N, CA, C and O of each residue as an XYZ file, in Angstrom:
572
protein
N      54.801     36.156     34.580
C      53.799     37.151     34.898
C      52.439     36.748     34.329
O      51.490     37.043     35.054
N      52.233     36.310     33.509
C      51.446     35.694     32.607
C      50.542     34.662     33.053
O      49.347     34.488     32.814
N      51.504     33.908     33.866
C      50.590     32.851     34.645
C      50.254     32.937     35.705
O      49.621     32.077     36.318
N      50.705     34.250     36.219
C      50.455     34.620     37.868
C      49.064     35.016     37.683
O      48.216     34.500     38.410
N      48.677     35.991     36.673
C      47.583     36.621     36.431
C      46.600     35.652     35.497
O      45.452     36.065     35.334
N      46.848     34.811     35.083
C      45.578     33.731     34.797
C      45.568     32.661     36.054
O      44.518     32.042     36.226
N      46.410     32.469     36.727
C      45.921     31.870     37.993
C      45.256     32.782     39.149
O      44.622     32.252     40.061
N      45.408     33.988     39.075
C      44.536     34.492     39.772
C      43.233     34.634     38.996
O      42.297     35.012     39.701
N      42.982     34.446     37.866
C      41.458     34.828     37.277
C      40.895     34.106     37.277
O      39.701     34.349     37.449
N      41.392     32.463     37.055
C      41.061     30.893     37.270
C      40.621     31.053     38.767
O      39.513     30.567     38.997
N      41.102     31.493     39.571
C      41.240     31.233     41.287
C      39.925     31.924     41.615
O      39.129     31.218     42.234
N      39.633     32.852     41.398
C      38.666     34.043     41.548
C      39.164     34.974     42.776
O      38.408     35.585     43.531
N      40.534     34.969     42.834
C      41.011     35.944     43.403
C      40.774     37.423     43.154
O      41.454     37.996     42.303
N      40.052     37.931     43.696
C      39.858     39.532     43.431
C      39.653     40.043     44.353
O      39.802     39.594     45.489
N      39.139     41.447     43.930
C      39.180     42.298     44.994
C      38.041     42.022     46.568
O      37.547     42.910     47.263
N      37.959     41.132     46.671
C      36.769     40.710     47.768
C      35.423     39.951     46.942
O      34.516     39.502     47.642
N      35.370     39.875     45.982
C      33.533     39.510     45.288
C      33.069     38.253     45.970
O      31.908     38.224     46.379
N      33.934     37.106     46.152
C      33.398     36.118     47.045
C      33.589     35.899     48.663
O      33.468     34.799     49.202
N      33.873     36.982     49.277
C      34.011     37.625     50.089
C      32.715     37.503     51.168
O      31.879     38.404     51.118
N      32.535     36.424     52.127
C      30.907     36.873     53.198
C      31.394     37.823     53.360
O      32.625     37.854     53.357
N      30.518     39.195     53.604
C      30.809     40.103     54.852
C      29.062     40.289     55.525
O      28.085     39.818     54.942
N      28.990     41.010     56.745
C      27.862     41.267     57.216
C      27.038     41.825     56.506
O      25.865     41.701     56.860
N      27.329     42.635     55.259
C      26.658     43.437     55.001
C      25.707     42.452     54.056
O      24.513     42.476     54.353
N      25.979     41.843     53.277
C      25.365     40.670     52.288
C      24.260     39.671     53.107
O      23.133     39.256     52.834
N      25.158     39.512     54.224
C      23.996     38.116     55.237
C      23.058     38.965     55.845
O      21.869     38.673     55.721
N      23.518     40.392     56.753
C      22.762     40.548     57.323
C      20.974     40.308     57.507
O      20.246     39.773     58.343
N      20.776     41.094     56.111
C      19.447     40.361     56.269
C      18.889     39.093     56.122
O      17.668     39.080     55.965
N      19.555     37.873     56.134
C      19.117     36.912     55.953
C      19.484     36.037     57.508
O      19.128     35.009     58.083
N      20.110     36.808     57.648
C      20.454     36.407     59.918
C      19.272     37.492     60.436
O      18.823     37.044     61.491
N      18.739     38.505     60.149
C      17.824     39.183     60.857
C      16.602     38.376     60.538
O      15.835     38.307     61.499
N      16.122     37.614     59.237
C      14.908     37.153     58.683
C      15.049     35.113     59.774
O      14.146     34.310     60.012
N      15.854     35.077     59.953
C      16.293     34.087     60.727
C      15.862     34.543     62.168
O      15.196     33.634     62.662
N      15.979     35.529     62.968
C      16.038     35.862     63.876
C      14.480     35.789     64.041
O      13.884     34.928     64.690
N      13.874     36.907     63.299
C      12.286     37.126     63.153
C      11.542     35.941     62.864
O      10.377     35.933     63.261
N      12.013     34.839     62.194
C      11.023     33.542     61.961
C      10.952     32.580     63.472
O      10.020     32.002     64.031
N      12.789     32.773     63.881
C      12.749     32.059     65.301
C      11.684     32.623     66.119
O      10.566     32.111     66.173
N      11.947     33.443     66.616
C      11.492     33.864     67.868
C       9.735     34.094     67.853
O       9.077     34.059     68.892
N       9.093     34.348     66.401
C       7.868     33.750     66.246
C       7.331     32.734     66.179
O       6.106     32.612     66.204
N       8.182     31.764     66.077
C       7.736     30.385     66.131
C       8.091     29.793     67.426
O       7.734     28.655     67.731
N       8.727     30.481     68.125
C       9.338     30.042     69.621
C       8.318     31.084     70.600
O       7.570     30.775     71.528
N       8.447     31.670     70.336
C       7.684     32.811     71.645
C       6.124     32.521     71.511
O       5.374     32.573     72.487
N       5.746     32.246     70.372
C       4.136     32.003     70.180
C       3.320     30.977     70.082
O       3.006     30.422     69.029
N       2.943     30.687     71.202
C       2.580     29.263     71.917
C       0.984     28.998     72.654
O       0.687     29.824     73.517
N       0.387     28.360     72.482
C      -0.787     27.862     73.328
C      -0.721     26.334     73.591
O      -0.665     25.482     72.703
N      -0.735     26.085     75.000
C      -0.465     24.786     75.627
C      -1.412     23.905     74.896
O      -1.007     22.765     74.668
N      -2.670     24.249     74.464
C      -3.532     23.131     73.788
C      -2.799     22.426     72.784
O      -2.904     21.205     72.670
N      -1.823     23.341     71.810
C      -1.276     22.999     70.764
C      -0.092     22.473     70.797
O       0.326     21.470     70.218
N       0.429     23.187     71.497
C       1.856     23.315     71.246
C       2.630     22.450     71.275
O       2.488     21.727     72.261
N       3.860     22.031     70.248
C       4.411     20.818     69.981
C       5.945     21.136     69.823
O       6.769     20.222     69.797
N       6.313     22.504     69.716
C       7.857     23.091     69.652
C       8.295     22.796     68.301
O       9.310     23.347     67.875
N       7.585     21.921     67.525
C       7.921     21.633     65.914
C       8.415     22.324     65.705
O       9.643     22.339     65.621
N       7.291     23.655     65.438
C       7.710     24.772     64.521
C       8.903     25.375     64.250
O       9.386     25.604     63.141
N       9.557     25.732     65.836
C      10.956     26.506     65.551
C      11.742     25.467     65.071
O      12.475     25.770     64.130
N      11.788     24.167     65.524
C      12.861     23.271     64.645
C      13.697     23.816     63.839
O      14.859     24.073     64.152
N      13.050     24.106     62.429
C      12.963     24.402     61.147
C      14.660     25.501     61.559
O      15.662     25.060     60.996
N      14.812     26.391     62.180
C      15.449     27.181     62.115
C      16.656     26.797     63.193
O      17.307     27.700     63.719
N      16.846     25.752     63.411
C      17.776     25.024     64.244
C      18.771     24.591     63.487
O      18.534     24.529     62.281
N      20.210     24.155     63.998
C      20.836     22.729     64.004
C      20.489     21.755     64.024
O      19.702     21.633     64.964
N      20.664     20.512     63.270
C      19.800     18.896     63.847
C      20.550     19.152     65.235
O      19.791     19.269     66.197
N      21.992     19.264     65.505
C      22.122     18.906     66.957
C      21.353     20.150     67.552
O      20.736     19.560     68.440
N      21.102     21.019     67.627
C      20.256     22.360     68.578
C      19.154     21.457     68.309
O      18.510     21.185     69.322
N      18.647     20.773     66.961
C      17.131     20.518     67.290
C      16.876     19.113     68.296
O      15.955     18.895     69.083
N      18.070     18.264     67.940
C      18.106     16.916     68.907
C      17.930     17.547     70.623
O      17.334     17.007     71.555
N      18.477     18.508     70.612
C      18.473     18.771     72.550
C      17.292     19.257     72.662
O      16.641     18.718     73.556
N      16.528     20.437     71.842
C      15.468     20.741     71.851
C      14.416     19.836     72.223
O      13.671     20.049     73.180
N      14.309     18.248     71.049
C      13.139     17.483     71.338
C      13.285     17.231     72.504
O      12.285     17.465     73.183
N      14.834     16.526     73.452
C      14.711     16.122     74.176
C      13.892     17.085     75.625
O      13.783     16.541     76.724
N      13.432     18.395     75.400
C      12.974     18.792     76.520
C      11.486     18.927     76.667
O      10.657     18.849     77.574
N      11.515     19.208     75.148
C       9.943     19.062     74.703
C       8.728     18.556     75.632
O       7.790     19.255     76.015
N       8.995     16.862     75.984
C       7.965     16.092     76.704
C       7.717     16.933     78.443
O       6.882     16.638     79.298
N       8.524     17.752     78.472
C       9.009     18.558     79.981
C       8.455     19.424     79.895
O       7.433     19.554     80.569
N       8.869     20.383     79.047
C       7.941     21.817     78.441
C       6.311     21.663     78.462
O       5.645     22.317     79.263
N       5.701     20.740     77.513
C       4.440     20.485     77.394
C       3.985     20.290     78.232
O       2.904     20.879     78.208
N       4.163     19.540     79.486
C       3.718     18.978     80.794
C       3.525     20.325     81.807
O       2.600     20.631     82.558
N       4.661     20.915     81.531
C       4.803     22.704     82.119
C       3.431     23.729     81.247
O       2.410     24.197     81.751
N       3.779     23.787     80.220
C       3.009     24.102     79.695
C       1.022     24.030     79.993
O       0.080     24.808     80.142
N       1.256     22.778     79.947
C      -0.602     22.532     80.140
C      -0.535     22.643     81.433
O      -1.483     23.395     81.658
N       0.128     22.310     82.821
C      -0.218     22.418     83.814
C      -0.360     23.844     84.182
O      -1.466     24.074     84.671
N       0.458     24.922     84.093
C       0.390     26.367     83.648
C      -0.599     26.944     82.807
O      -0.776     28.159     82.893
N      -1.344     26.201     81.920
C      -2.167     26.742     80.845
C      -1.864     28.102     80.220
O      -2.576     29.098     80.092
N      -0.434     27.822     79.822
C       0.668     28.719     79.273
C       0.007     29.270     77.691
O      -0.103     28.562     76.690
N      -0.358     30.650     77.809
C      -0.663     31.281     76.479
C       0.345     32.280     75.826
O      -0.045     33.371     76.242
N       1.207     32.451     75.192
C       1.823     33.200     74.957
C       2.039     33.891     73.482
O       1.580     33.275     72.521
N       2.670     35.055     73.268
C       2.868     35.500     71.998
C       3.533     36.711     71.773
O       3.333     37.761     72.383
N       4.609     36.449     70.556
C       6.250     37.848     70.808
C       5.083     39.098     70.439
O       4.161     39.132     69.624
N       5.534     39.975     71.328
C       5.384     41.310     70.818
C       6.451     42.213     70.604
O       6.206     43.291     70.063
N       7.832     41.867     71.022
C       9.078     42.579     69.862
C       9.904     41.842     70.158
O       9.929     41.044     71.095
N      11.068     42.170     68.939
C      12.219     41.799     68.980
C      12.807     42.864     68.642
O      12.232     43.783     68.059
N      13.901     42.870     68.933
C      14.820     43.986     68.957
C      15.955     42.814     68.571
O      15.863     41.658     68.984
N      17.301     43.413     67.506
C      18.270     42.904     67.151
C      19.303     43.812     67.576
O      19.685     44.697     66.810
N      19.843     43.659     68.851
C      20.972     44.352     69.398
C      22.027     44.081     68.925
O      22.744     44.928     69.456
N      22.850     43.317     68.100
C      24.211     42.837     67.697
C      23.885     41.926     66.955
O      23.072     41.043     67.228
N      24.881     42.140     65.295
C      25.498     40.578     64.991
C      26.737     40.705     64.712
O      27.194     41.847     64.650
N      27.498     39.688     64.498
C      28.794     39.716     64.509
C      29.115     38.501     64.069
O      29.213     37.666     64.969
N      29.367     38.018     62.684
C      29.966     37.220     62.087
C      31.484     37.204     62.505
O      32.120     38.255     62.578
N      32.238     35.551     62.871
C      33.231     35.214     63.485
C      34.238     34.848     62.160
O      35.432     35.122     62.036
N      33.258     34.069     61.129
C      33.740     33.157     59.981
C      32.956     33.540     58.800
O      31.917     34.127     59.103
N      33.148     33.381     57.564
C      32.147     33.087     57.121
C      30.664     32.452     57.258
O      29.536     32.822     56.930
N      31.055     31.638     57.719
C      29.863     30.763     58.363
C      29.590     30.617     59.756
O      28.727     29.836     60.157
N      30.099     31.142     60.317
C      29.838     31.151     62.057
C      29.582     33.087     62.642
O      30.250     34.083     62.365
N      28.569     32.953     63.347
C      29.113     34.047     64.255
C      27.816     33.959     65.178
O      27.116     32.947     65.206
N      27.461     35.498     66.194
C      26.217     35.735     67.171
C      25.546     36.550     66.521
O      25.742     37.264     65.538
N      24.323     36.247     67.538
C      23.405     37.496     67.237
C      22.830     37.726     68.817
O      22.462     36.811     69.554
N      22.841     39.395     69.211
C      22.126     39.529     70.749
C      20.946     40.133     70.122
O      20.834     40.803     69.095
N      20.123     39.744     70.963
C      18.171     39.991     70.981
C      17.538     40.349     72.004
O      17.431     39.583     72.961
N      17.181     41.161     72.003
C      16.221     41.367     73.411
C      14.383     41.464     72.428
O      13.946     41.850     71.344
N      13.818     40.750     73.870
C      12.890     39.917     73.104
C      11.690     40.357     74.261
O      11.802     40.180     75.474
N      10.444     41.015     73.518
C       9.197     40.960     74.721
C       8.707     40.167     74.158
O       8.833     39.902     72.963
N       7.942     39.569     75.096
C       6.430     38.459     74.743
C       5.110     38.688     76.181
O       5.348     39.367     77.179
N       4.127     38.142     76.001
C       3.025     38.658     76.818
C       2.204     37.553     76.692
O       2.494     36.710     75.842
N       1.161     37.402     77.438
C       0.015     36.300     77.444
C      -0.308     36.341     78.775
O      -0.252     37.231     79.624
N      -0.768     34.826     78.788
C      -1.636     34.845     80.227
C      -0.964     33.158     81.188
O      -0.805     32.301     80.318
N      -0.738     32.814     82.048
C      -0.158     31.995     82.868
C      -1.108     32.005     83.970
O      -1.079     32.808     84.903
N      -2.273     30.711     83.749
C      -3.268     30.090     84.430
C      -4.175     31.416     85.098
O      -4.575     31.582     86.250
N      -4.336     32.369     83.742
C      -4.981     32.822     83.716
C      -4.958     34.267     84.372
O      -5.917     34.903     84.811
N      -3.512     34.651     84.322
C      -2.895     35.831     84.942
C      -2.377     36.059     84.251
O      -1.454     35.271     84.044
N      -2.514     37.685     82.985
C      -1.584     38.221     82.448
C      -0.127     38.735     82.822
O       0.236     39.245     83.882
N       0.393     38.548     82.018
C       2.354     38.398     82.201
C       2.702     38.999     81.033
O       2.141     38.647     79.995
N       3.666     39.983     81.026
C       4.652     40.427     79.942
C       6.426     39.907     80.458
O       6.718     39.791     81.648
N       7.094     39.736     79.709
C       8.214     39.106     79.579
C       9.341     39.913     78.866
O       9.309     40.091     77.648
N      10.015     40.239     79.400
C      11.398     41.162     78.885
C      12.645     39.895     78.739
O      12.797     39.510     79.898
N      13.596     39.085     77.827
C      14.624     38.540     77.910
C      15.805     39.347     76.709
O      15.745     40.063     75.710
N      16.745     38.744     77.495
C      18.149     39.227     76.617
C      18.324     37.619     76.109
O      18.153     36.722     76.934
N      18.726     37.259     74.497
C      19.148     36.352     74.049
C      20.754     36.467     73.103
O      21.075     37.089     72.090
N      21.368     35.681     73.879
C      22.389     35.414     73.192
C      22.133     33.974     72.305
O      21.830     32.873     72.765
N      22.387     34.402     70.696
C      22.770     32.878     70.023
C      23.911     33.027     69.103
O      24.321     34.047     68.549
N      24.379     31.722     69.042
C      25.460     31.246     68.093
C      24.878     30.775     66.813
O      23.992     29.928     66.934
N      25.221     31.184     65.499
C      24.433     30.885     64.339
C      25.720     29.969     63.577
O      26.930     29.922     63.797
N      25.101     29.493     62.890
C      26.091     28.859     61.531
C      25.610     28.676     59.814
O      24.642     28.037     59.403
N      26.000     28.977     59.498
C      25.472     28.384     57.757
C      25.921     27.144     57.377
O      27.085     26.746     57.423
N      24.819     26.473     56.949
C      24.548     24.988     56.504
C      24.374     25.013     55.114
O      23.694     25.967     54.739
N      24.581     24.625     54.658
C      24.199     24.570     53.168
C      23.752     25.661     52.284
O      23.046     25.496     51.290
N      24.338     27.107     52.833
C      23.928     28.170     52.228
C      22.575     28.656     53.355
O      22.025     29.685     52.961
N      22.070     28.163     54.469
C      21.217     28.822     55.298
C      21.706     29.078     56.483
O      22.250     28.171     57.114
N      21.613     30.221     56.945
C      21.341     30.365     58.485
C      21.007     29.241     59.550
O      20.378     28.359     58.966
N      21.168     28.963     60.753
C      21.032     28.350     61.789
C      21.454     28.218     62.830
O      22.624     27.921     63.071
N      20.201     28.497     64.002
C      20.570     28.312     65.132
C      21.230     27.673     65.651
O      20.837     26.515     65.508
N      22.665     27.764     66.623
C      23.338     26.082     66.660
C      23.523     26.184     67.862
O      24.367     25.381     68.260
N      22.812     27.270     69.167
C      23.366     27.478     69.902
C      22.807     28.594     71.265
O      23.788     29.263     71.587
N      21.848     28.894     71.935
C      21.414     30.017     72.372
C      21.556     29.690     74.048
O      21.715     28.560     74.510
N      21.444     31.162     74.975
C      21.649     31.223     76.313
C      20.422     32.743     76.235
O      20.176     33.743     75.561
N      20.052     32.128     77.227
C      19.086     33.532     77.568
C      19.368     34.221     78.679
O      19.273     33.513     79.681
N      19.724     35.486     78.918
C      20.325     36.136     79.969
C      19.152     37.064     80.778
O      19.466     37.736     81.760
């Protein structure tokens, strides 16, 4: 009995303390959510280089990313694409794993497209993961 109960105290078996649950990450998957989609939704073709959101990627989400980049920009300036989020909304998260789960977003943004104002309503589905103790995008579909 003796050693059952110092191998559980050695173990850190307890009542849940190392335990992810949503309630602990949540805000640090919502502060994830809010850095993406400002650094993604808020764009002027003069500038714009897609760097920014990187940061809140997968290397593999960010490897597919660059690759569209040179496509985007070309879209971009020929469009003289101005844009910038005006909400996000966090409809769902749902941790799968500790380290894996979604998040749904519905997302406005607004600007001007060769010089014709546009507002933008999308639904985003993404797949997140934790890397080294951070959040990251590893994964999104826009509906």
């Amino acid at each position: 009995m003796t050693i059952l109960l110092l191998t559980v105290a050695l173990t850190g078996c307890n009542s849940g303390s190392t335990t992810t649950t949503l309630e602990t990450e949540k805000p640090a998957i919502e502060q994830l959510m809010k850095d993406y989609f400002e650094a993604s939704q808020t764009l002027d073709y003069r500038t714009w280089t897609g760097e920014t959101e990187l940061q809140y990627t997968t290397p593999e989400l960010s490897q597919q990313l660059k690759e569209t980049f040179p496509g985007y920009k070309t879209s971009f300036t020929e469009k003289q694409l101005v844009e910038k989020l005006d909400s996000l909304v966090i409809d769902e998260i749902s941790l799968k794993t500790e380290a894996t789960g979604y998040v749904v977003c519905l997302v406005q943004a607004s600007g001007e497209e060769s010089g014709t104002p546009f507002t933008q309503k999308s639904k985003y589905f993404l797949e997140i993961q934790k890397t080294d103790g951070k959040w990251l995008i590893s994964k999104y579909a826009v509906q």
